[in-house]
mmCIF file of C-alpha atoms in Angstrom:
data_model
loop_
_atom_site.group_PDB
_atom_site.id
_atom_site.type_symbol
_atom_site.label_atom_id
_atom_site.label_comp_id
_atom_site.label_asym_id
_atom_site.label_seq_id
_atom_site.Cartn_x
_atom_site.Cartn_y
_atom_site.Cartn_z
ATOM 1 C CA MET M 1 137.262 84.144 45.980
ATOM 2 C CA LYS M 2 137.852 87.364 47.743
ATOM 3 C CA SER M 3 134.224 88.508 47.782
ATOM 4 C CA THR M 4 133.328 85.096 49.845
ATOM 5 C CA ALA M 5 136.610 84.691 51.897
ATOM 6 C CA VAL M 6 135.151 85.488 55.219
ATOM 7 C CA LEU M 7 131.917 83.372 54.392
ATOM 8 C CA ASP M 8 134.090 80.548 53.342
ATOM 9 C CA LYS M 9 135.885 80.536 56.739
ATOM 10 C CA VAL M 10 132.531 80.446 58.661
ATOM 11 C CA LEU M 11 131.160 77.740 56.427
ATOM 12 C CA ILE M 12 134.398 75.464 57.025
ATOM 13 C CA LEU M 13 134.143 76.112 60.886
ATOM 14 C CA LEU M 14 130.434 75.331 60.879
ATOM 15 C CA SER M 15 131.277 72.027 58.824
ATOM 16 C CA ALA M 16 133.785 71.030 61.266
ATOM 17 C CA LEU M 17 131.566 71.861 64.293
ATOM 18 C CA ILE M 18 128.544 69.896 62.896
ATOM 19 C CA LEU M 19 130.803 66.863 62.065
ATOM 20 C CA ALA M 20 132.153 67.006 65.485
ATOM 21 C CA LEU M 21 128.805 67.026 66.916
ATOM 22 C CA LEU M 22 127.604 64.045 64.897
ATOM 23 C CA ILE M 23 130.416 61.851 65.952
ATOM 24 C CA SER M 24 130.719 62.896 69.490
ATOM 25 C CA GLY M 25 127.269 63.463 70.470
ATOM 26 C CA GLY M 26 128.159 67.067 71.777
ATOM 27 C CA ILE M 27 129.345 68.072 75.230
ATOM 28 C CA THR M 28 127.622 68.922 78.407
ATOM 29 C CA TYR M 29 129.272 70.613 81.476
ATOM 30 C CA GLN M 30 127.275 71.157 84.555
ATOM 31 C CA SER M 31 128.216 72.847 87.987
ATOM 32 C CA ALA M 32 126.586 74.490 90.951
ATOM 33 C CA THR M 33 126.594 77.743 89.195
ATOM 34 C CA MET M 34 126.325 76.937 85.533
ATOM 35 C CA LYS M 35 125.439 74.680 82.753
ATOM 36 C CA LEU M 36 126.725 74.532 79.410
ATOM 37 C CA GLU M 37 125.421 72.303 76.572
ATOM 38 C CA ILE M 38 126.449 71.859 72.880
ATOM 39 C CA ALA M 39 124.836 69.092 71.625
ATOM 40 C CA GLN M 40 121.994 70.044 69.292
ATOM 41 C CA ILE M 41 122.995 69.967 65.342
ATOM 42 C CA ASP M 42 119.807 71.645 63.959
ATOM 43 C CA ALA M 43 120.572 75.448 64.843
ATOM 44 C CA PHE M 44 124.280 75.173 63.240
ATOM 45 C CA ALA M 45 122.712 73.182 60.251
ATOM 46 C CA TRP M 46 120.028 76.013 59.684
ATOM 47 C CA ILE M 47 122.665 78.453 59.887
ATOM 48 C CA PHE M 48 124.911 76.522 57.337
ATOM 49 C CA PHE M 49 121.959 76.184 54.974
ATOM 50 C CA ILE M 50 121.408 79.926 55.149
ATOM 51 C CA LEU M 51 124.924 80.851 54.456
ATOM 52 C CA THR M 52 125.322 78.353 51.637
ATOM 53 C CA TYR M 53 122.231 80.072 49.991
ATOM 54 C CA ILE M 54 123.758 83.545 50.567
ATOM 55 C CA ARG M 55 127.036 82.260 49.121
ATOM 56 C CA GLN M 56 125.254 80.835 45.917
ATOM 57 C CA LYS M 57 123.765 84.318 45.232
ATOM 58 C CA ILE M 58 126.824 86.096 45.525
ATOM 59 C CA SER M 59 129.271 83.608 43.743
ATOM 60 C CA GLY M 60 126.943 81.276 41.867
ATOM 61 C CA GLU M 61 128.291 78.132 44.057
ATOM 62 C CA PHE M 62 126.916 76.890 47.156
ATOM 63 C CA PHE M 63 130.085 75.615 49.001
ATOM 64 C CA PRO M 64 133.862 76.558 49.421
ATOM 65 C CA GLU M 65 136.350 74.615 47.435
ATOM 66 C CA GLU M 66 137.596 73.071 50.649
ATOM 67 C CA ILE M 67 134.236 71.661 51.732
ATOM 68 C CA LYS M 68 133.311 70.396 47.920
ATOM 69 C CA ILE M 69 136.577 68.309 48.083
ATOM 70 C CA PHE M 70 136.003 66.845 51.342
ATOM 71 C CA PHE M 71 132.461 65.836 50.676
ATOM 72 C CA GLU M 72 133.288 64.596 47.167
ATOM 73 C CA ARG M 73 135.561 62.268 48.643
ATOM 74 C CA LEU M 74 133.046 61.192 51.673
ATOM 75 C CA LEU M 75 130.216 61.101 49.134
ATOM 76 C CA THR M 76 131.855 58.960 46.400
ATOM 77 C CA THR M 77 133.137 56.556 49.236
ATOM 78 C CA LYS M 78 132.003 52.888 47.853
ATOM 79 C CA ASN M 79 128.697 51.656 49.209
ATOM 80 C CA ILE M 80 128.093 55.078 51.154
ATOM 81 C CA LEU M 81 124.443 54.585 50.980
ATOM 82 C CA PRO M 82 124.007 51.109 52.314
ATOM 83 C CA ILE M 83 126.477 51.855 54.992
ATOM 84 C CA SER M 84 124.698 54.671 56.186
ATOM 85 C CA VAL M 85 121.174 52.908 56.082
ATOM 86 C CA THR M 86 122.594 49.973 57.909
ATOM 87 C CA ILE M 87 124.032 52.254 60.712
ATOM 88 C CA TYR M 88 120.657 54.187 60.886
ATOM 89 C CA VAL M 89 118.599 51.018 61.074
ATOM 90 C CA ILE M 90 120.850 49.572 63.831
ATOM 91 C CA LEU M 91 120.965 53.037 66.025
ATOM 92 C CA GLN M 92 117.273 53.639 65.578
ATOM 93 C CA THR M 93 116.250 50.265 66.479
ATOM 94 C CA ALA M 94 118.572 50.240 69.274
ATOM 95 C CA VAL M 95 117.199 53.504 70.631
ATOM 96 C CA LEU M 96 113.584 52.317 70.404
ATOM 97 C CA TYR M 97 114.188 48.888 72.241
ATOM 98 C CA THR M 98 116.269 50.516 74.740
ATOM 99 C CA ARG M 99 113.551 53.029 75.512
ATOM 100 C CA PHE M 100 110.904 50.235 75.440
ATOM 101 C CA ILE M 101 112.503 47.803 77.993
ATOM 102 C CA SER M 102 113.669 50.593 80.296
ATOM 103 C CA PHE M 103 109.931 51.841 80.713
ATOM 104 C CA HIS M 104 110.563 54.926 78.839
ATOM 105 C CA ALA M 105 108.148 54.319 76.079
ATOM 106 C CA ASN M 106 104.999 56.281 75.834
ATOM 107 C CA ALA M 107 102.798 53.913 77.533
ATOM 108 C CA TYR M 108 99.413 55.094 76.016
ATOM 109 C CA ASP M 109 100.774 55.403 72.440
ATOM 110 C CA MET M 110 102.771 52.351 72.448
ATOM 111 C CA SER M 111 100.159 50.031 73.807
ATOM 112 C CA TYR M 112 97.603 51.549 71.716
ATOM 113 C CA VAL M 113 99.138 50.251 68.547
ATOM 114 C CA ASP M 114 101.168 47.234 69.812
ATOM 115 C CA GLN M 115 98.246 45.634 71.466
ATOM 116 C CA PRO M 116 96.228 45.334 68.106
ATOM 117 C CA LEU M 117 99.454 44.309 66.148
ATOM 118 C CA TRP M 118 99.855 41.409 68.655
ATOM 119 C CA ALA M 119 96.154 40.781 68.887
ATOM 120 C CA THR M 120 95.865 40.237 65.006
ATOM 121 C CA THR M 121 97.512 36.963 65.265
ATOM 122 C CA HIS M 122 96.407 35.828 68.779
ATOM 123 C CA ILE M 123 92.921 37.153 69.191
ATOM 124 C CA GLY M 124 91.492 38.819 66.309
ATOM 125 C CA PHE M 125 92.043 41.504 63.390
ATOM 126 C CA LEU M 126 93.341 44.488 65.100
ATOM 127 C CA TYR M 127 91.455 43.734 68.182
ATOM 128 C CA SER M 128 92.107 46.581 70.767
ATOM 129 C CA SER M 129 90.451 46.771 74.327
ATOM 130 C CA LEU M 130 91.693 50.502 74.339
ATOM 131 C CA SER M 131 89.898 51.737 71.009
ATOM 132 C CA VAL M 132 85.912 52.050 70.843
ATOM 133 C CA ASN M 133 83.971 48.992 69.835
ATOM 134 C CA ASN M 134 87.189 47.094 70.791
ATOM 135 C CA THR M 135 88.858 47.578 67.389
ATOM 136 C CA TYR M 136 91.577 49.929 66.182
ATOM 137 C CA LEU M 137 89.531 50.598 62.978
ATOM 138 C CA GLY M 138 87.070 52.338 65.119
ATOM 139 C CA GLU M 139 89.808 54.907 66.095
ATOM 140 C CA HIS M 140 91.968 54.879 62.760
ATOM 141 C CA PHE M 141 91.223 53.260 59.511
ATOM 142 C CA ALA M 142 94.476 51.399 59.303
ATOM 143 C CA PRO M 143 94.049 47.955 58.050
ATOM 144 C CA ILE M 144 97.467 47.655 56.779
ATOM 145 C CA LEU M 145 98.474 47.376 60.470
ATOM 146 C CA GLY M 146 96.864 43.905 59.986
ATOM 147 C CA VAL M 147 99.707 42.676 57.697
ATOM 148 C CA VAL M 148 102.442 44.354 59.875
ATOM 149 C CA GLY M 149 100.972 42.360 62.703
ATOM 150 C CA LEU M 150 101.998 39.037 60.874
ATOM 151 C CA LEU M 151 105.641 39.845 62.107
ATOM 152 C CA TYR M 152 104.747 38.706 65.573
ATOM 153 C CA ARG M 153 104.448 35.179 63.899
ATOM 154 C CA ILE M 154 108.032 35.436 62.796
ATOM 155 C CA TRP M 155 109.308 36.918 66.412
ATOM 156 C CA ASN M 156 107.047 37.411 69.282
ATOM 157 C CA ASN M 157 108.948 40.265 70.738
ATOM 158 C CA GLU M 158 108.383 44.070 70.508
ATOM 159 C CA ALA M 159 111.922 44.490 68.905
ATOM 160 C CA VAL M 160 110.380 43.073 65.581
ATOM 161 C CA ILE M 161 108.159 46.084 65.012
ATOM 162 C CA PHE M 162 110.831 48.453 65.801
ATOM 163 C CA LEU M 163 113.295 46.798 63.474
ATOM 164 C CA PHE M 164 110.584 46.954 60.938
ATOM 165 C CA GLN M 165 109.839 50.791 61.453
ATOM 166 C CA SER M 166 113.625 51.668 61.425
ATOM 167 C CA LEU M 167 114.130 49.578 58.268
ATOM 168 C CA THR M 168 110.967 51.145 56.513
ATOM 169 C CA LEU M 169 112.199 54.766 57.434
ATOM 170 C CA GLY M 170 115.749 53.877 56.546
ATOM 171 C CA MET M 171 114.560 52.590 53.189
ATOM 172 C CA GLY M 172 113.232 56.060 52.370
ATOM 173 C CA ALA M 173 116.831 56.880 51.853
ATOM 174 C CA VAL M 174 117.079 54.572 48.975
ATOM 175 C CA LEU M 175 113.874 56.107 47.446
ATOM 176 C CA VAL M 176 115.409 59.848 47.898
ATOM 177 C CA HIS M 177 118.437 58.487 46.008
ATOM 178 C CA ARG M 178 116.451 57.084 43.177
ATOM 179 C CA LEU M 179 114.179 60.128 42.930
ATOM 180 C CA ALA M 180 117.370 62.226 42.821
ATOM 181 C CA ASN M 181 118.514 59.979 39.938
ATOM 182 C CA ALA M 182 115.098 60.451 38.216
ATOM 183 C CA TYR M 183 115.623 64.140 38.241
ATOM 184 C CA LYS M 184 119.131 63.587 36.682
ATOM 185 C CA LEU M 185 121.029 64.774 39.771
ATOM 186 C CA ASP M 186 124.650 63.568 39.849
ATOM 187 C CA ILE M 187 125.909 60.985 42.388
ATOM 188 C CA LEU M 188 127.329 63.390 44.820
ATOM 189 C CA TRP M 189 123.808 65.106 45.194
ATOM 190 C CA ALA M 190 121.845 61.843 45.338
ATOM 191 C CA ASN M 191 124.361 60.582 48.071
ATOM 192 C CA ALA M 192 124.007 63.966 49.994
ATOM 193 C CA LEU M 193 120.390 64.068 49.749
ATOM 194 C CA SER M 194 120.170 60.431 51.039
ATOM 195 C CA LEU M 195 122.247 61.388 54.069
ATOM 196 C CA CYS M 196 120.329 64.473 54.730
ATOM 197 C CA PHE M 197 117.331 62.355 54.735
ATOM 198 C CA LEU M 198 118.540 60.121 57.301
ATOM 199 C CA LEU M 199 119.875 62.820 59.598
ATOM 200 C CA TYR M 200 116.437 65.057 59.187
ATOM 201 C CA GLN M 201 115.452 65.631 62.942
ATOM 202 C CA PRO M 202 111.773 65.096 62.330
ATOM 203 C CA LEU M 203 112.212 61.889 60.718
ATOM 204 C CA ARG M 204 114.692 60.609 63.415
ATOM 205 C CA ALA M 205 112.061 62.032 66.074
ATOM 206 C CA ALA M 206 109.340 60.105 64.455
ATOM 207 C CA ASN M 207 111.110 56.905 64.275
ATOM 208 C CA THR M 208 112.033 56.903 68.068
ATOM 209 C CA PHE M 209 108.388 57.671 68.901
ATOM 210 C CA ASP M 210 107.628 54.100 69.657
ATOM 211 C CA PHE M 211 105.599 52.814 66.615
ATOM 212 C CA ARG M 212 102.946 54.419 64.518
ATOM 213 C CA GLU M 213 101.432 53.650 61.034
ATOM 214 C CA ASP M 214 102.031 57.172 59.891
ATOM 215 C CA ASN M 215 105.605 56.431 59.542
ATOM 216 C CA LEU M 216 104.643 53.988 56.517
ATOM 217 C CA PHE M 217 103.508 57.354 54.575
ATOM 218 C CA VAL M 218 107.217 58.189 54.079
ATOM 219 C CA VAL M 219 108.091 55.345 51.752
ATOM 220 C CA LEU M 220 104.486 55.060 50.043
ATOM 221 C CA PHE M 221 104.500 58.724 48.996
ATOM 222 C CA LEU M 222 108.060 58.721 48.234
ATOM 223 C CA GLY M 223 107.414 55.561 45.984
ATOM 224 C CA MET M 224 104.243 57.189 44.716
ATOM 225 C CA LEU M 225 106.413 60.446 43.687
ATOM 226 C CA LEU M 226 109.244 58.198 42.201
ATOM 227 C CA ALA M 227 106.842 56.138 40.141
ATOM 228 C CA TRP M 228 105.159 59.161 38.754
ATOM 229 C CA LYS M 229 108.291 60.639 37.631
ATOM 230 C CA LYS M 230 109.377 57.185 35.948
ATOM 231 C CA SER M 231 105.952 56.801 34.449
ATOM 232 C CA LYS M 232 105.375 53.578 36.353
ATOM 233 C CA TYR M 233 101.796 53.834 36.802
ATOM 234 C CA PHE M 234 101.209 50.546 38.238
ATOM 235 C CA TRP M 235 103.361 51.206 41.264
ATOM 236 C CA PHE M 236 102.021 54.850 41.406
ATOM 237 C CA TRP M 237 98.482 53.520 41.858
ATOM 238 C CA LEU M 238 99.751 50.788 44.260
ATOM 239 C CA CYS M 239 101.126 53.200 46.432
ATOM 240 C CA ILE M 240 98.296 55.450 46.496
ATOM 241 C CA PHE M 241 95.810 52.297 47.372
ATOM 242 C CA LEU M 242 98.225 51.201 50.292
ATOM 243 C CA SER M 243 98.373 54.649 51.657
ATOM 244 C CA TRP M 244 94.344 54.842 51.754
ATOM 245 C CA LEU M 245 94.823 51.708 53.910
ATOM 246 C CA THR M 246 97.287 53.290 56.234
ATOM 247 C CA LYS M 247 95.341 56.282 57.818
ATOM 248 C CA GLU M 248 92.213 57.921 57.044
ATOM 249 C CA ASN M 249 93.865 61.193 56.275
ATOM 250 C CA ALA M 250 95.783 59.784 53.403
ATOM 251 C CA PRO M 251 93.080 60.793 50.588
ATOM 252 C CA VAL M 252 93.616 64.476 51.611
ATOM 253 C CA PHE M 253 97.210 64.167 50.290
ATOM 254 C CA THR M 254 96.700 62.091 47.167
ATOM 255 C CA ALA M 255 93.943 64.579 46.242
ATOM 256 C CA LEU M 256 96.364 67.447 46.635
ATOM 257 C CA THR M 257 98.859 65.550 44.785
ATOM 258 C CA GLY M 258 96.304 64.807 42.037
ATOM 259 C CA LEU M 259 95.196 68.595 41.801
ATOM 260 C CA ALA M 260 99.166 69.758 41.619
ATOM 261 C CA LEU M 261 99.796 67.010 38.778
ATOM 262 C CA VAL M 262 96.674 68.234 36.858
ATOM 263 C CA ILE M 263 98.077 71.712 36.885
ATOM 264 C CA THR M 264 101.567 70.966 36.014
ATOM 265 C CA SER M 265 101.411 67.837 33.950
ATOM 266 C CA LYS M 266 101.885 68.534 29.932
ATOM 267 C CA LYS M 267 101.313 64.987 28.818
ATOM 268 C CA LYS M 268 97.516 64.294 28.010
ATOM 269 C CA LYS M 269 98.010 60.742 29.693
ATOM 270 C CA ASN M 270 99.475 62.311 32.924
ATOM 271 C CA LYS M 271 96.631 64.695 33.200
ATOM 272 C CA VAL M 272 93.954 61.867 32.774
ATOM 273 C CA HIS M 273 95.615 59.777 35.662
ATOM 274 C CA ALA M 274 95.963 62.997 37.911
ATOM 275 C CA ALA M 275 92.336 63.934 37.329
ATOM 276 C CA VAL M 276 91.284 60.375 38.091
ATOM 277 C CA LEU M 277 93.359 60.469 41.201
ATOM 278 C CA THR M 278 91.712 63.774 42.605
ATOM 279 C CA VAL M 279 88.257 62.372 41.992
ATOM 280 C CA LEU M 280 89.096 58.882 43.439
ATOM 281 C CA SER M 281 90.763 60.546 46.526
ATOM 282 C CA GLY M 282 87.608 62.583 47.286
ATOM 283 C CA LEU M 283 85.608 59.437 47.000
ATOM 284 C CA ALA M 284 87.992 57.495 49.124
ATOM 285 C CA PHE M 285 87.806 60.278 51.735
ATOM 286 C CA ILE M 286 84.248 60.290 52.073
ATOM 287 C CA VAL M 287 83.875 56.447 52.159
ATOM 288 C CA ILE M 288 86.587 56.032 54.802
ATOM 289 C CA ASN M 289 85.688 58.818 57.274
ATOM 290 C CA GLN M 290 81.591 59.019 56.699
ATOM 291 C CA LYS M 291 81.096 55.246 56.180
ATOM 292 C CA LEU M 292 83.788 52.692 57.335
ATOM 293 C CA THR M 293 85.267 54.484 60.317
ATOM 294 C CA PRO M 294 81.893 55.316 61.958
ATOM 295 C CA TYR M 295 80.882 51.631 61.049
ATOM 296 C CA PHE M 296 83.773 50.246 63.010
ATOM 297 C CA SER M 297 83.422 52.583 65.888
ATOM 298 C CA GLY M 298 79.820 52.089 66.117
ATOM 299 C CA THR M 299 79.324 56.060 66.485
ATOM 300 C CA ALA M 300 78.132 57.488 63.229
ATOM 301 C CA GLY M 301 80.134 60.755 62.189
ATOM 302 C CA LYS M 302 82.224 60.639 65.609
ATOM 303 C CA THR M 303 85.485 60.255 63.608
ATOM 304 C CA ARG M 304 89.089 60.903 65.119
ATOM 305 C CA PHE M 305 89.100 64.274 63.483
ATOM 306 C CA ALA M 306 85.558 65.317 65.016
ATOM 307 C CA PHE M 307 87.033 64.272 68.385
ATOM 308 C CA ARG M 308 90.062 66.399 68.105
ATOM 309 C CA MET M 309 87.958 69.487 67.036
ATOM 310 C CA GLY M 310 85.558 68.502 70.007
ATOM 311 C CA GLU M 311 84.963 72.222 70.704
ATOM 312 C CA PHE M 312 83.248 72.847 67.290
ATOM 313 C CA GLY M 313 80.831 69.895 67.383
ATOM 314 C CA ASN M 314 80.416 66.212 68.093
ATOM 315 C CA THR M 315 80.732 65.035 64.638
ATOM 316 C CA THR M 316 82.390 66.076 61.273
ATOM 317 C CA GLY M 317 79.237 67.386 60.105
ATOM 318 C CA ASP M 318 79.090 69.435 63.080
ATOM 319 C CA PHE M 319 82.361 70.744 62.572
ATOM 320 C CA VAL M 320 81.653 71.839 58.925
ATOM 321 C CA SER M 321 78.444 73.441 59.932
ATOM 322 C CA TYR M 322 79.946 75.534 62.711
ATOM 323 C CA ILE M 323 82.634 76.834 60.084
ATOM 324 C CA LEU M 324 79.772 77.922 57.763
ATOM 325 C CA GLN M 325 77.734 79.293 60.483
ATOM 326 C CA HIS M 326 80.461 81.244 62.422
ATOM 327 C CA PRO M 327 83.459 81.704 59.702
ATOM 328 C CA LEU M 328 84.935 84.706 61.619
ATOM 329 C CA VAL M 329 85.060 83.009 64.987
ATOM 330 C CA PHE M 330 86.663 79.895 63.212
ATOM 331 C CA LEU M 331 89.190 82.282 61.406
ATOM 332 C CA SER M 332 90.056 83.987 64.764
ATOM 333 C CA TYR M 333 90.658 80.734 66.174
ATOM 334 C CA ILE M 334 92.943 79.466 63.447
ATOM 335 C CA ALA M 335 94.815 82.724 63.423
ATOM 336 C CA GLN M 336 95.588 82.354 67.261
ATOM 337 C CA MET M 337 97.031 78.801 66.575
ATOM 338 C CA PHE M 338 99.362 80.014 63.980
ATOM 339 C CA LEU M 339 100.546 83.021 65.693
ATOM 340 C CA LYS M 340 101.771 81.140 68.774
ATOM 341 C CA LYS M 341 105.571 81.008 69.250
ATOM 342 C CA ALA M 342 105.638 77.171 69.424
ATOM 343 C CA THR M 343 103.910 77.179 65.899
ATOM 344 C CA ILE M 344 106.627 79.391 64.433
ATOM 345 C CA LYS M 345 109.360 77.296 65.939
ATOM 346 C CA TYR M 346 107.514 74.211 64.637
ATOM 347 C CA PHE M 347 107.448 75.625 61.166
ATOM 348 C CA ALA M 348 111.279 76.624 61.251
ATOM 349 C CA VAL M 349 112.231 73.180 62.549
ATOM 350 C CA ILE M 350 110.304 71.460 59.528
ATOM 351 C CA PHE M 351 110.699 74.115 56.682
ATOM 352 C CA ILE M 352 113.884 75.772 56.994
ATOM 353 C CA PRO M 353 116.166 73.570 55.129
ATOM 354 C CA PHE M 354 113.516 73.388 52.022
ATOM 355 C CA ILE M 355 112.241 76.816 51.797
ATOM 356 C CA PHE M 356 114.902 78.372 49.773
ATOM 357 C CA PHE M 357 114.010 75.744 47.135
ATOM 358 C CA SER M 358 110.386 76.149 47.268
ATOM 359 C CA GLN M 359 110.045 78.697 44.486
ATOM 360 C CA LYS M 360 111.464 76.068 42.002
ATOM 361 C CA ALA M 361 109.147 73.456 42.759
ATOM 362 C CA PRO M 362 106.089 74.961 44.354
ATOM 363 C CA LYS M 363 103.542 71.892 43.604
ATOM 364 C CA PHE M 364 105.377 69.722 46.315
ATOM 365 C CA PHE M 365 106.229 72.489 48.779
ATOM 366 C CA TRP M 366 102.513 73.671 48.880
ATOM 367 C CA ILE M 367 101.149 70.194 49.813
ATOM 368 C CA ALA M 368 103.601 70.031 52.588
ATOM 369 C CA LEU M 369 102.564 73.254 53.737
ATOM 370 C CA ALA M 370 98.830 72.248 53.537
ATOM 371 C CA GLY M 371 99.786 69.118 55.781
ATOM 372 C CA PHE M 372 101.560 71.590 58.189
ATOM 373 C CA CYS M 373 98.296 73.816 58.478
ATOM 374 C CA MET M 374 96.161 70.578 59.131
ATOM 375 C CA ASN M 375 98.661 69.625 61.916
ATOM 376 C CA VAL M 376 98.450 73.015 63.578
ATOM 377 C CA ILE M 377 94.742 73.233 63.386
ATOM 378 C CA ILE M 378 94.425 69.922 65.263
ATOM 379 C CA GLY M 379 96.784 71.277 67.828
ATOM 380 C CA ILE M 380 100.329 69.669 66.750
ATOM 381 C CA ASN M 381 103.056 72.359 67.178
ATOM 382 C CA SER M 382 106.293 70.629 67.869
ATOM 383 C CA ILE M 383 107.988 67.496 66.510
ATOM 384 C CA GLY M 384 108.678 64.412 68.445
ATOM 385 C CA PHE M 385 105.633 62.577 67.153
ATOM 386 C CA HIS M 386 104.503 60.829 64.050
ATOM 387 C CA TYR M 387 102.530 63.710 62.358
ATOM 388 C CA GLU M 388 105.299 65.033 60.043
ATOM 389 C CA CYS M 389 105.726 61.770 58.189
ATOM 390 C CA ILE M 390 103.063 62.597 55.764
ATOM 391 C CA LEU M 391 104.958 65.798 55.225
ATOM 392 C CA ILE M 392 108.540 64.547 54.526
ATOM 393 C CA PRO M 393 108.172 63.016 51.155
ATOM 394 C CA PHE M 394 106.802 66.277 49.570
ATOM 395 C CA LEU M 395 109.423 68.223 51.166
ATOM 396 C CA PHE M 396 112.346 66.044 49.951
ATOM 397 C CA ALA M 397 110.663 65.873 46.516
ATOM 398 C CA ALA M 398 110.615 69.682 46.520
ATOM 399 C CA LEU M 399 113.947 69.947 47.567
ATOM 400 C CA ILE M 400 115.103 67.295 44.777
ATOM 401 C CA ALA M 401 113.011 69.054 42.051
ATOM 402 C CA GLY M 402 114.275 72.597 43.211
ATOM 403 C CA LEU M 403 117.925 71.403 42.993
ATOM 404 C CA ALA M 404 117.334 69.865 39.689
#
């Protein structure tokens, strides 16, 4: 098509460059007078996504014919999904274990979670000498880690939890594939979205940031959304219950999901489930954050959230009271957080691949956006940690629903 001839050549060139970087890992040249590095895929991928969106607006098709033919052959390769997941798991586990044995792990974060995992089968349930009251539950409400700790009975080596984490996140690609199928996307799109999931930088960065319970949110919330789409209510509620056992912030996201589903559901049965979810999530949040976590920590009201927002008071109640008494001061503080250059970059890295599809599936996109705002408020404005894991399922659900 003449109207997109130049654009098509640029897209073909970008495709070749991205594939070359994926295969080779990029190039680095350094001398006494200069340094050249071409290794990061993301900038080229952002440009690629934006140009495909522009092309779709011009011609009605996202990709040039040459790219479509190439990727059709690639994405129809037999067993492309299990092969991709296997490669992902092997590479991610190897990176995690290599970082650990070469003393490049984050000493505090790694020991902070690893000790209670190991101690569960050797000393006591989630015992932690680093946490208040000598229990990890005094820091984060994550009893599900007690089950993960049983892995040390199988293999008494940190490699077992690294393998478990990579397998868990790798299985997210399978759930993305099934969610795409549930939305009636064809096999090419289902395979493509699964590969995009495995390549998504915030996911890979979270995987290689040692071991954290937040990573479990990826499969639990993808499983929740898949079960909802297929009307499998038992699995829907099971994923929700397990998420509440994963971390104290989970009920916030299940409540937002419930609200979104109440608004958008057409069937009466679905509306009832969604309404019940919203109410129960609110109750779960109160019980976990105002009763259970303070009980285990021995410091009533001094939750982890209150610790992060310490400049507004010593407890969650102090924080709420400060907002009510000084709303303009608090809003000014929040505005400053969101206008930082690092925050804008943080938003771009996470959302650019999805933002063009948000108008087609706003209910999931807005949940992810709310989670992003929560991260920024507590001082997170860069990837490389575990805080994006709770956003990823909703972003890919928005992408899939938008494409459908």
